[in-house]
Amino acid sequence: MFSSTFKYLIIIILIIIINYIGLIFSLDSIDGLSFSENITDGNSIVISSSGFVWPTPGYNTITSNYGYRNAPTSGAGTFHSGIDIGAPTGADIIAVFSGTVTYIGFSGPNGYTITISDGCYTCNYSHISPYFLVYVGQFINQGDLIATVGPKNVYGVPNNPYKDSAGNPTNGATTGPHLHFSLKMNGNSVNPLNYF
Ligand SMILES: [Zn+2]
């Protein structure tokens, strides 16, 4: 009697151990297959099916879509070449894909801008902070912090034609802090939202 109960006990314990080991391995393989989990400000980064990551962790509101529109401010084009993502000054901007920094500067209506290219895709991060975190020629890994959202007003830009209603110079043609993100594939402008 005792020995048969003991045998059952041993079998149950073995089943539990085997299941536990199986669980560990299955969790490991799921984790390895899913997505890399870089953490920025406590927000995990999810890579889309096309392989891009969202540039502003924690801020997902599109305030202006890609395409034709009524220009919100003088100097902003009627064809909107990118998407505007509402985010406050100082919000993190991370690299949507890996590539090399090809431009940093004040780019007319786009204001302070970083351009990153991987040879196929080229993207602009615009209306960013003038305190640049990267340099031209630097290789950037996907998910790296590359900039922060800039202020609406910037000072000291020579011949800056962009001003707000109070006459103060602005960070390109902009009515408030946001990220303007534009994307080209093999030189052709595309809607970034098709890639997230
Ligand atoms: Zn825009």
Coordinates of N, CA and C and ligand atoms in Angstrom, one line a residue:
M1 N 0.8 -1.2 0.0 CA 0.0 0.0 0.0 C 0.9 1.3 0.0
F2 N 1.8 1.2 1.0 CA 2.7 2.4 1.1 C 3.5 2.6 -0.2
S3 N 4.0 1.4 -0.7 CA 5.0 1.5 -1.8 C 4.2 2.0 -3.0
S4 N 2.9 1.6 -3.2 CA 2.2 2.0 -4.4 C 1.9 3.5 -4.3
T5 N 1.5 4.0 -3.2 CA 1.3 5.4 -3.0 C 2.5 6.2 -3.2
F6 N 3.6 5.7 -2.8 CA 4.9 6.3 -2.9 C 5.3 6.4 -4.4
K7 N 5.0 5.3 -5.2 CA 5.3 5.3 -6.6 C 4.5 6.4 -7.3
Y8 N 3.2 6.5 -6.9 CA 2.3 7.6 -7.5 C 2.9 9.0 -7.2
L9 N 3.3 9.1 -6.0 CA 3.8 10.4 -5.6 C 5.1 10.8 -6.4
I10 N 6.0 9.8 -6.6 CA 7.2 10.0 -7.4 C 6.8 10.4 -8.8
I11 N 5.8 9.7 -9.4 CA 5.4 9.9 -10.8 C 4.8 11.3 -10.9
I12 N 4.0 11.7 -9.9 CA 3.4 13.1 -10.0 C 4.4 14.1 -9.9
I13 N 5.4 13.9 -9.0 CA 6.5 14.9 -8.8 C 7.3 15.0 -10.1
L14 N 7.6 13.8 -10.8 CA 8.3 13.8 -12.0 C 7.5 14.6 -13.1
I15 N 6.2 14.4 -13.1 CA 5.4 15.1 -14.2 C 5.5 16.6 -13.9
I16 N 5.4 17.0 -12.7 CA 5.4 18.4 -12.4 C 6.8 19.0 -12.8
I17 N 7.9 18.2 -12.5 CA 9.2 18.7 -12.8 C 9.4 18.8 -14.4
I18 N 8.9 17.8 -15.1 CA 9.0 17.8 -16.5 C 8.2 18.9 -17.1
N19 N 7.0 19.1 -16.6 CA 6.2 20.3 -17.1 C 6.9 21.6 -16.9
Y20 N 7.4 21.7 -15.7 CA 8.1 23.0 -15.3 C 9.3 23.3 -16.3
I21 N 10.1 22.2 -16.5 CA 11.2 22.4 -17.5 C 10.7 22.7 -18.8
G22 N 9.6 22.1 -19.3 CA 9.0 22.4 -20.6 C 8.6 23.8 -20.7
L23 N 8.0 24.3 -19.6 CA 7.4 25.7 -19.5 C 8.6 26.6 -19.7
I24 N 9.7 26.4 -19.0 CA 10.9 27.3 -19.1 C 11.3 27.4 -20.5
F25 N 11.5 26.2 -21.2 CA 12.0 26.2 -22.6 C 11.0 26.9 -23.5
S26 N 9.7 26.6 -23.3 CA 8.7 27.2 -24.2 C 8.7 28.7 -24.0
L27 N 8.8 29.2 -22.8 CA 8.8 30.6 -22.5 C 10.0 31.2 -23.2
D28 N 11.2 30.5 -23.1 CA 12.4 31.1 -23.7 C 12.3 31.2 -25.2
S29 N 11.7 30.2 -25.8 CA 11.6 30.2 -27.3 C 10.6 31.3 -27.7
I30 N 9.5 31.5 -27.0 CA 8.5 32.5 -27.3 C 9.2 33.9 -27.2
D31 N 10.0 34.1 -26.1 CA 10.6 35.3 -25.9 C 11.6 35.6 -27.0
G32 N 12.4 34.6 -27.4 CA 13.4 34.8 -28.4 C 12.8 35.1 -29.8
L33 N 11.6 34.6 -30.0 CA 11.0 34.8 -31.3 C 10.2 36.1 -31.5
S34 N 9.7 36.6 -30.4 CA 8.8 37.7 -30.5 C 9.5 39.0 -30.9
F35 N 10.0 39.8 -29.9 CA 10.6 41.1 -30.3 C 11.6 41.4 -29.3
S36 N 12.6 42.2 -29.7 CA 13.6 42.7 -28.7 C 12.9 43.7 -27.9
E37 N 13.3 43.7 -26.6 CA 12.6 44.5 -25.7 C 13.5 45.6 -25.1
N38 N 13.8 46.6 -26.0 CA 14.5 47.7 -25.4 C 13.5 48.5 -24.6
I39 N 14.0 49.1 -23.5 CA 13.1 49.8 -22.7 C 13.5 51.3 -22.7
T40 N 12.6 52.2 -23.0 CA 12.9 53.6 -22.9 C 11.8 54.2 -22.1
D41 N 12.2 54.8 -21.0 CA 11.3 55.5 -20.1 C 10.1 54.5 -19.6
G42 N 10.4 53.3 -19.5 CA 9.5 52.3 -19.0 C 8.5 51.8 -20.1
N43 N 8.6 52.3 -21.3 CA 7.7 51.9 -22.4 C 8.5 50.8 -23.2
S44 N 7.9 49.6 -23.3 CA 8.6 48.7 -24.2 C 8.3 49.0 -25.6
I45 N 9.3 48.7 -26.4 CA 9.3 49.0 -27.9 C 8.8 47.8 -28.6
V46 N 7.8 48.0 -29.5 CA 7.3 46.8 -30.3 C 7.7 47.1 -31.7
I47 N 8.3 46.1 -32.3 CA 8.7 46.2 -33.7 C 7.5 45.7 -34.6
S48 N 7.1 46.6 -35.6 CA 5.9 46.3 -36.4 C 6.3 45.1 -37.3
S49 N 5.3 44.6 -38.0 CA 5.5 43.5 -39.0 C 6.4 43.9 -40.1
S50 N 6.5 45.2 -40.4 CA 7.4 45.6 -41.4 C 8.8 45.9 -40.9
G51 N 9.0 45.7 -39.6 CA 10.3 45.8 -39.0 C 10.7 47.1 -38.4
F52 N 9.7 48.1 -38.4 CA 10.0 49.4 -37.8 C 9.5 49.5 -36.4
V53 N 10.1 50.4 -35.6 CA 9.6 50.7 -34.3 C 9.0 52.2 -34.3
W54 N 8.0 52.4 -33.5 CA 7.4 53.7 -33.3 C 8.4 54.7 -32.8
P55 N 8.5 55.9 -33.3 CA 9.6 56.8 -32.9 C 9.4 57.5 -31.6
T56 N 8.2 57.6 -31.1 CA 7.9 58.3 -29.8 C 7.2 57.4 -28.8
P57 N 8.0 56.7 -28.0 CA 7.4 55.8 -27.1 C 6.5 56.5 -26.1
G58 N 5.3 56.0 -26.0 CA 4.3 56.6 -25.1 C 3.4 57.7 -25.8
Y59 N 3.7 58.1 -27.0 CA 2.9 59.1 -27.7 C 2.5 58.6 -29.1
N60 N 1.2 58.3 -29.2 CA 0.8 57.7 -30.4 C -0.3 58.5 -31.2
T61 N -0.5 59.7 -30.8 CA -1.6 60.5 -31.4 C -1.1 61.2 -32.7
I62 N -1.7 60.9 -33.8 CA -1.4 61.5 -35.1 C -2.2 62.8 -35.1
T63 N -1.5 64.0 -35.1 CA -2.2 65.2 -35.2 C -2.3 65.8 -36.6
S64 N -1.6 65.2 -37.5 CA -1.7 65.5 -39.0 C -1.3 64.4 -39.8
N65 N -2.1 63.9 -40.7 CA -1.8 62.8 -41.5 C -0.9 63.1 -42.8
Y66 N -0.4 62.1 -43.4 CA 0.3 62.2 -44.6 C -0.6 62.5 -45.8
G67 N -0.3 63.5 -46.6 CA -1.1 63.7 -47.8 C -1.5 65.2 -47.9
Y68 N -2.4 65.5 -48.8 CA -2.9 66.8 -49.1 C -3.7 67.4 -47.9
R69 N -3.5 68.6 -47.6 CA -4.3 69.2 -46.4 C -4.3 70.7 -46.6
N70 N -5.0 71.4 -45.8 CA -5.0 72.9 -45.7 C -3.8 73.2 -44.8
A71 N -2.9 74.0 -45.3 CA -1.7 74.4 -44.5 C -2.1 75.0 -43.1
P72 N -1.7 74.4 -42.0 CA -2.1 75.0 -40.7 C -1.4 76.3 -40.3
T73 N -0.3 76.6 -41.0 CA 0.4 77.8 -40.7 C 1.2 78.2 -42.0
S74 N 1.3 79.5 -42.2 CA 2.0 80.0 -43.3 C 3.4 79.4 -43.4
G75 N 3.7 78.8 -44.6 CA 5.0 78.2 -44.8 C 5.0 76.7 -44.7
A76 N 3.9 76.1 -44.1 CA 3.8 74.7 -44.1 C 3.1 74.3 -45.4
G77 N 3.7 73.3 -46.1 CA 3.2 72.9 -47.4 C 1.8 72.4 -47.4
T78 N 1.1 72.4 -48.5 CA -0.3 71.8 -48.6 C -0.2 70.3 -48.8
F79 N 1.0 69.9 -49.3 CA 1.2 68.4 -49.3 C 2.0 68.1 -48.1
H80 N 1.4 67.3 -47.2 CA 2.1 67.0 -46.0 C 2.9 65.8 -46.2
S81 N 4.3 65.9 -46.2 CA 5.1 64.8 -46.6 C 5.4 63.8 -45.6
G82 N 4.8 64.0 -44.4 CA 5.0 63.0 -43.3 C 3.8 63.0 -42.4
I83 N 4.0 62.4 -41.2 CA 3.0 62.4 -40.2 C 3.5 63.3 -39.0
D84 N 2.5 63.9 -38.4 CA 2.8 64.7 -37.2 C 2.3 63.9 -36.0
I85 N 3.2 63.7 -35.0 CA 2.8 63.0 -33.8 C 2.9 63.9 -32.6
G86 N 1.8 64.1 -31.9 CA 1.7 65.0 -30.8 C 2.5 64.5 -29.7
A87 N 3.5 65.3 -29.2 CA 4.3 64.9 -28.1 C 4.9 66.2 -27.5
P88 N 5.1 66.3 -26.2 CA 5.6 67.5 -25.6 C 7.1 67.7 -25.8
T89 N 7.5 68.9 -25.6 CA 8.9 69.3 -25.7 C 9.7 68.4 -24.7
G90 N 10.8 67.7 -25.2 CA 11.6 66.9 -24.3 C 11.2 65.4 -24.4
A91 N 10.2 65.1 -25.1 CA 9.8 63.6 -25.2 C 10.9 62.9 -26.1
D92 N 11.1 61.7 -25.7 CA 12.2 60.9 -26.4 C 11.8 60.6 -27.9
I93 N 12.8 60.6 -28.7 CA 12.6 60.2 -30.1 C 13.6 59.1 -30.3
I94 N 13.2 57.9 -30.8 CA 14.1 56.8 -31.0 C 14.1 56.5 -32.5
A95 N 15.2 55.8 -32.9 CA 15.4 55.4 -34.3 C 14.4 54.4 -34.7
V96 N 13.6 54.7 -35.8 CA 12.6 53.8 -36.3 C 13.3 52.5 -36.9
F97 N 14.4 52.8 -37.6 CA 15.2 51.6 -38.1 C 16.7 52.0 -38.0
S98 N 17.6 51.0 -38.1 CA 19.0 51.3 -38.1 C 19.5 51.9 -39.3
G99 N 20.5 52.8 -39.2 CA 21.0 53.5 -40.4 C 22.1 54.5 -40.0
T100 N 22.5 55.3 -41.0 CA 23.6 56.3 -40.8 C 23.0 57.7 -40.8
V101 N 23.4 58.5 -39.9 CA 23.0 59.9 -39.9 C 23.6 60.6 -41.1
T102 N 22.7 61.2 -42.0 CA 23.2 61.8 -43.2 C 23.1 63.3 -43.1
Y103 N 22.3 63.8 -42.2 CA 22.0 65.3 -42.1 C 21.6 65.6 -40.7
I104 N 22.1 66.8 -40.3 CA 21.7 67.4 -39.0 C 21.7 68.9 -39.3
G105 N 20.6 69.5 -39.0 CA 20.6 71.0 -39.1 C 19.2 71.6 -39.1
F106 N 19.1 72.9 -39.5 CA 17.8 73.6 -39.5 C 17.4 73.5 -41.0
S107 N 16.3 72.8 -41.2 CA 15.9 72.5 -42.6 C 14.6 73.2 -43.0
G108 N 14.7 74.5 -43.1 CA 13.6 75.3 -43.6 C 12.3 75.1 -42.8
P109 N 11.2 74.8 -43.5 CA 9.9 74.6 -42.7 C 9.9 73.4 -41.8
N110 N 10.8 72.5 -41.9 CA 10.9 71.3 -41.0 C 11.6 71.7 -39.7
G111 N 12.3 72.8 -39.7 CA 13.0 73.2 -38.4 C 14.2 72.3 -38.2
Y112 N 14.6 72.2 -36.9 CA 15.7 71.3 -36.6 C 15.4 69.9 -37.0
T113 N 16.3 69.2 -37.7 CA 16.0 67.9 -38.3 C 17.2 67.0 -38.3
I114 N 16.9 65.7 -38.1 CA 17.9 64.7 -38.3 C 17.4 63.8 -39.4
T115 N 18.3 63.4 -40.3 CA 18.0 62.5 -41.4 C 18.9 61.2 -41.2
I116 N 18.2 60.1 -41.3 CA 18.9 58.8 -41.1 C 18.5 57.9 -42.3
S117 N 19.5 57.3 -42.9 CA 19.3 56.4 -44.1 C 19.9 55.1 -43.9
D118 N 19.3 54.0 -44.5 CA 19.9 52.7 -44.5 C 20.2 52.3 -45.9
G119 N 20.1 53.2 -46.8 CA 20.4 52.9 -48.2 C 19.1 52.7 -49.0
C120 N 18.1 52.1 -48.4 CA 16.8 51.9 -49.0 C 15.8 52.9 -48.5
Y121 N 15.7 53.0 -47.2 CA 14.8 53.9 -46.5 C 15.6 55.1 -46.0
T122 N 15.0 56.3 -46.2 CA 15.6 57.5 -45.6 C 14.4 58.2 -44.9
C123 N 14.7 58.6 -43.6 CA 13.6 59.3 -42.9 C 14.2 60.6 -42.2
N124 N 13.2 61.5 -42.0 CA 13.5 62.8 -41.3 C 12.8 62.8 -40.0
Y125 N 13.5 63.2 -39.0 CA 12.8 63.5 -37.7 C 12.9 65.0 -37.5
S126 N 11.8 65.7 -37.5 CA 11.8 67.2 -37.6 C 11.1 67.9 -36.5
H127 N 11.4 69.1 -36.3 CA 11.0 70.0 -35.2 C 11.6 69.5 -33.9
I128 N 12.8 68.9 -34.0 CA 13.4 68.4 -32.8 C 14.2 69.4 -32.0
S129 N 14.7 69.0 -30.9 CA 15.5 69.9 -30.1 C 16.8 70.2 -30.8
P130 N 17.3 71.5 -30.7 CA 18.6 71.9 -31.3 C 19.8 71.3 -30.5
Y131 N 19.5 70.7 -29.4 CA 20.6 70.0 -28.6 C 20.8 68.6 -29.2
F132 N 21.6 68.5 -30.3 CA 21.6 67.2 -31.0 C 22.4 66.1 -30.2
L133 N 21.9 64.9 -30.3 CA 22.5 63.8 -29.5 C 23.3 62.9 -30.5
V134 N 23.2 63.2 -31.8 CA 24.0 62.3 -32.7 C 24.7 63.2 -33.7
Y135 N 25.6 62.6 -34.5 CA 26.4 63.4 -35.5 C 26.3 62.8 -36.8
V136 N 26.6 63.6 -37.9 CA 26.6 63.1 -39.2 C 27.7 62.0 -39.4
G137 N 27.3 60.9 -40.0 CA 28.2 59.8 -40.2 C 28.1 58.7 -39.1
Q138 N 27.4 59.0 -38.0 CA 27.2 58.1 -36.9 C 26.2 57.0 -37.3
F139 N 26.6 55.7 -37.0 CA 25.6 54.6 -37.3 C 24.7 54.5 -36.0
I140 N 23.4 54.4 -36.3 CA 22.4 54.4 -35.3 C 21.7 53.0 -35.3
N141 N 21.6 52.4 -34.1 CA 20.8 51.2 -34.1 C 19.4 51.5 -33.8
Q142 N 18.5 50.6 -34.4 CA 17.1 50.8 -34.2 C 16.8 50.8 -32.7
G143 N 15.9 51.8 -32.3 CA 15.5 51.9 -30.9 C 16.4 52.8 -30.1
D144 N 17.6 53.2 -30.7 CA 18.4 54.2 -30.0 C 17.8 55.5 -29.8
L145 N 18.0 56.1 -28.7 CA 17.6 57.5 -28.4 C 18.4 58.4 -29.4
I146 N 17.7 59.2 -30.3 CA 18.5 60.0 -31.2 C 18.2 61.5 -31.0
A147 N 17.1 61.8 -30.3 CA 16.8 63.2 -30.2 C 15.6 63.4 -29.2
T148 N 15.3 64.6 -28.9 CA 14.0 64.8 -28.1 C 13.2 65.8 -28.9
V149 N 11.9 65.8 -28.6 CA 11.0 66.8 -29.3 C 11.4 68.2 -28.9
G150 N 11.5 69.0 -29.9 CA 12.0 70.4 -29.7 C 10.9 71.3 -29.2
P151 N 11.3 72.5 -28.8 CA 10.3 73.5 -28.4 C 9.7 74.2 -29.6
K152 N 8.6 74.9 -29.4 CA 8.0 75.6 -30.5 C 8.9 76.8 -31.0
N153 N 9.4 77.5 -30.0 CA 10.2 78.7 -30.4 C 11.7 78.3 -30.3
V154 N 12.5 78.8 -31.3 CA 14.0 78.6 -31.2 C 14.6 80.0 -31.6
Y155 N 15.7 80.2 -31.0 CA 16.3 81.5 -31.2 C 17.7 81.3 -31.7
G156 N 18.2 82.3 -32.5 CA 19.6 82.3 -33.0 C 19.8 81.6 -34.3
V157 N 18.7 81.2 -35.0 CA 18.8 80.7 -36.3 C 18.9 81.8 -37.3
P158 N 20.1 81.9 -38.1 CA 20.2 83.1 -39.0 C 19.1 83.1 -40.1
N159 N 18.5 84.2 -40.3 CA 17.5 84.4 -41.4 C 16.3 83.4 -41.3
N160 N 15.9 83.1 -40.0 CA 14.8 82.2 -39.9 C 13.5 82.9 -40.2
P161 N 12.8 82.5 -41.3 CA 11.6 83.3 -41.7 C 10.4 82.9 -41.0
Y162 N 10.5 81.8 -40.1 CA 9.3 81.3 -39.5 C 9.1 81.9 -38.1
K163 N 7.8 82.5 -37.9 CA 7.5 83.2 -36.7 C 6.1 82.8 -36.3
D164 N 5.9 82.9 -35.0 CA 4.5 82.7 -34.5 C 3.7 84.0 -34.5
S165 N 2.5 84.0 -34.0 CA 1.6 85.2 -34.1 C 2.2 86.3 -33.3
A166 N 3.0 86.0 -32.3 CA 3.6 87.0 -31.5 C 4.9 87.6 -32.1
G167 N 5.3 87.0 -33.2 CA 6.5 87.5 -33.9 C 7.8 86.8 -33.4
N168 N 7.6 85.8 -32.5 CA 8.8 85.0 -32.1 C 9.2 83.9 -33.1
P169 N 10.5 83.7 -33.3 CA 10.9 82.7 -34.3 C 10.6 81.3 -33.8
T170 N 10.1 80.5 -34.8 CA 9.7 79.1 -34.5 C 10.6 78.1 -35.1
N171 N 10.5 76.9 -34.6 CA 11.3 75.7 -35.0 C 10.8 75.2 -36.3
G172 N 10.9 76.0 -37.4 CA 10.3 75.6 -38.7 C 8.9 76.1 -38.7
A173 N 8.1 75.7 -39.7 CA 6.7 76.1 -39.8 C 5.9 75.2 -38.8
T174 N 5.7 75.6 -37.6 CA 5.1 74.8 -36.6 C 4.2 75.6 -35.7
T175 N 3.1 75.1 -35.2 CA 2.2 75.8 -34.3 C 2.4 75.3 -32.9
G176 N 3.2 74.3 -32.7 CA 3.4 73.7 -31.3 C 4.3 72.5 -31.4
P177 N 4.8 72.1 -30.2 CA 5.8 70.9 -30.2 C 5.1 69.7 -30.7
H178 N 5.8 69.0 -31.6 CA 5.4 67.7 -32.1 C 6.6 67.1 -32.9
L179 N 6.5 65.9 -33.3 CA 7.5 65.3 -34.2 C 6.8 65.2 -35.5
H180 N 7.5 65.8 -36.5 CA 7.2 65.5 -37.9 C 8.1 64.4 -38.4
F181 N 7.5 63.3 -38.8 CA 8.3 62.2 -39.3 C 7.9 61.9 -40.7
S182 N 9.0 61.9 -41.6 CA 8.7 61.6 -43.0 C 9.6 60.5 -43.5
L183 N 9.2 59.8 -44.5 CA 9.9 58.6 -44.9 C 9.9 58.5 -46.4
K184 N 11.1 58.1 -46.9 CA 11.2 57.9 -48.4 C 11.7 56.5 -48.6
M185 N 11.2 55.8 -49.6 CA 11.7 54.5 -50.0 C 12.3 54.6 -51.4
N186 N 13.6 54.3 -51.5 CA 14.3 54.5 -52.8 C 14.0 55.9 -53.4
G187 N 14.0 56.9 -52.5 CA 13.9 58.3 -53.0 C 12.4 58.8 -53.2
N188 N 11.5 57.9 -53.0 CA 10.1 58.3 -53.2 C 9.4 58.4 -51.9
S189 N 8.7 59.5 -51.7 CA 7.9 59.8 -50.5 C 6.8 58.8 -50.3
V190 N 6.7 58.2 -49.1 CA 5.7 57.2 -48.8 C 5.0 57.6 -47.5
N191 N 3.8 57.1 -47.3 CA 3.1 57.3 -46.0 C 3.7 56.4 -44.9
P192 N 4.3 57.1 -43.9 CA 4.9 56.2 -42.9 C 4.0 55.3 -42.2
L193 N 2.7 55.7 -42.1 CA 1.8 54.9 -41.4 C 1.6 53.5 -42.0
N194 N 2.0 53.3 -43.2 CA 1.9 52.0 -43.9 C 2.9 51.1 -43.4
Y195 N 3.9 51.6 -42.6 CA 5.0 50.8 -42.1 C 4.9 50.5 -40.6
F196 N 3.9 50.9 -39.9 CA 3.8 50.6 -38.5 C 2.6 49.7 -38.2
Ligands
ZN1 ZN 4.4 67.7 -40.3

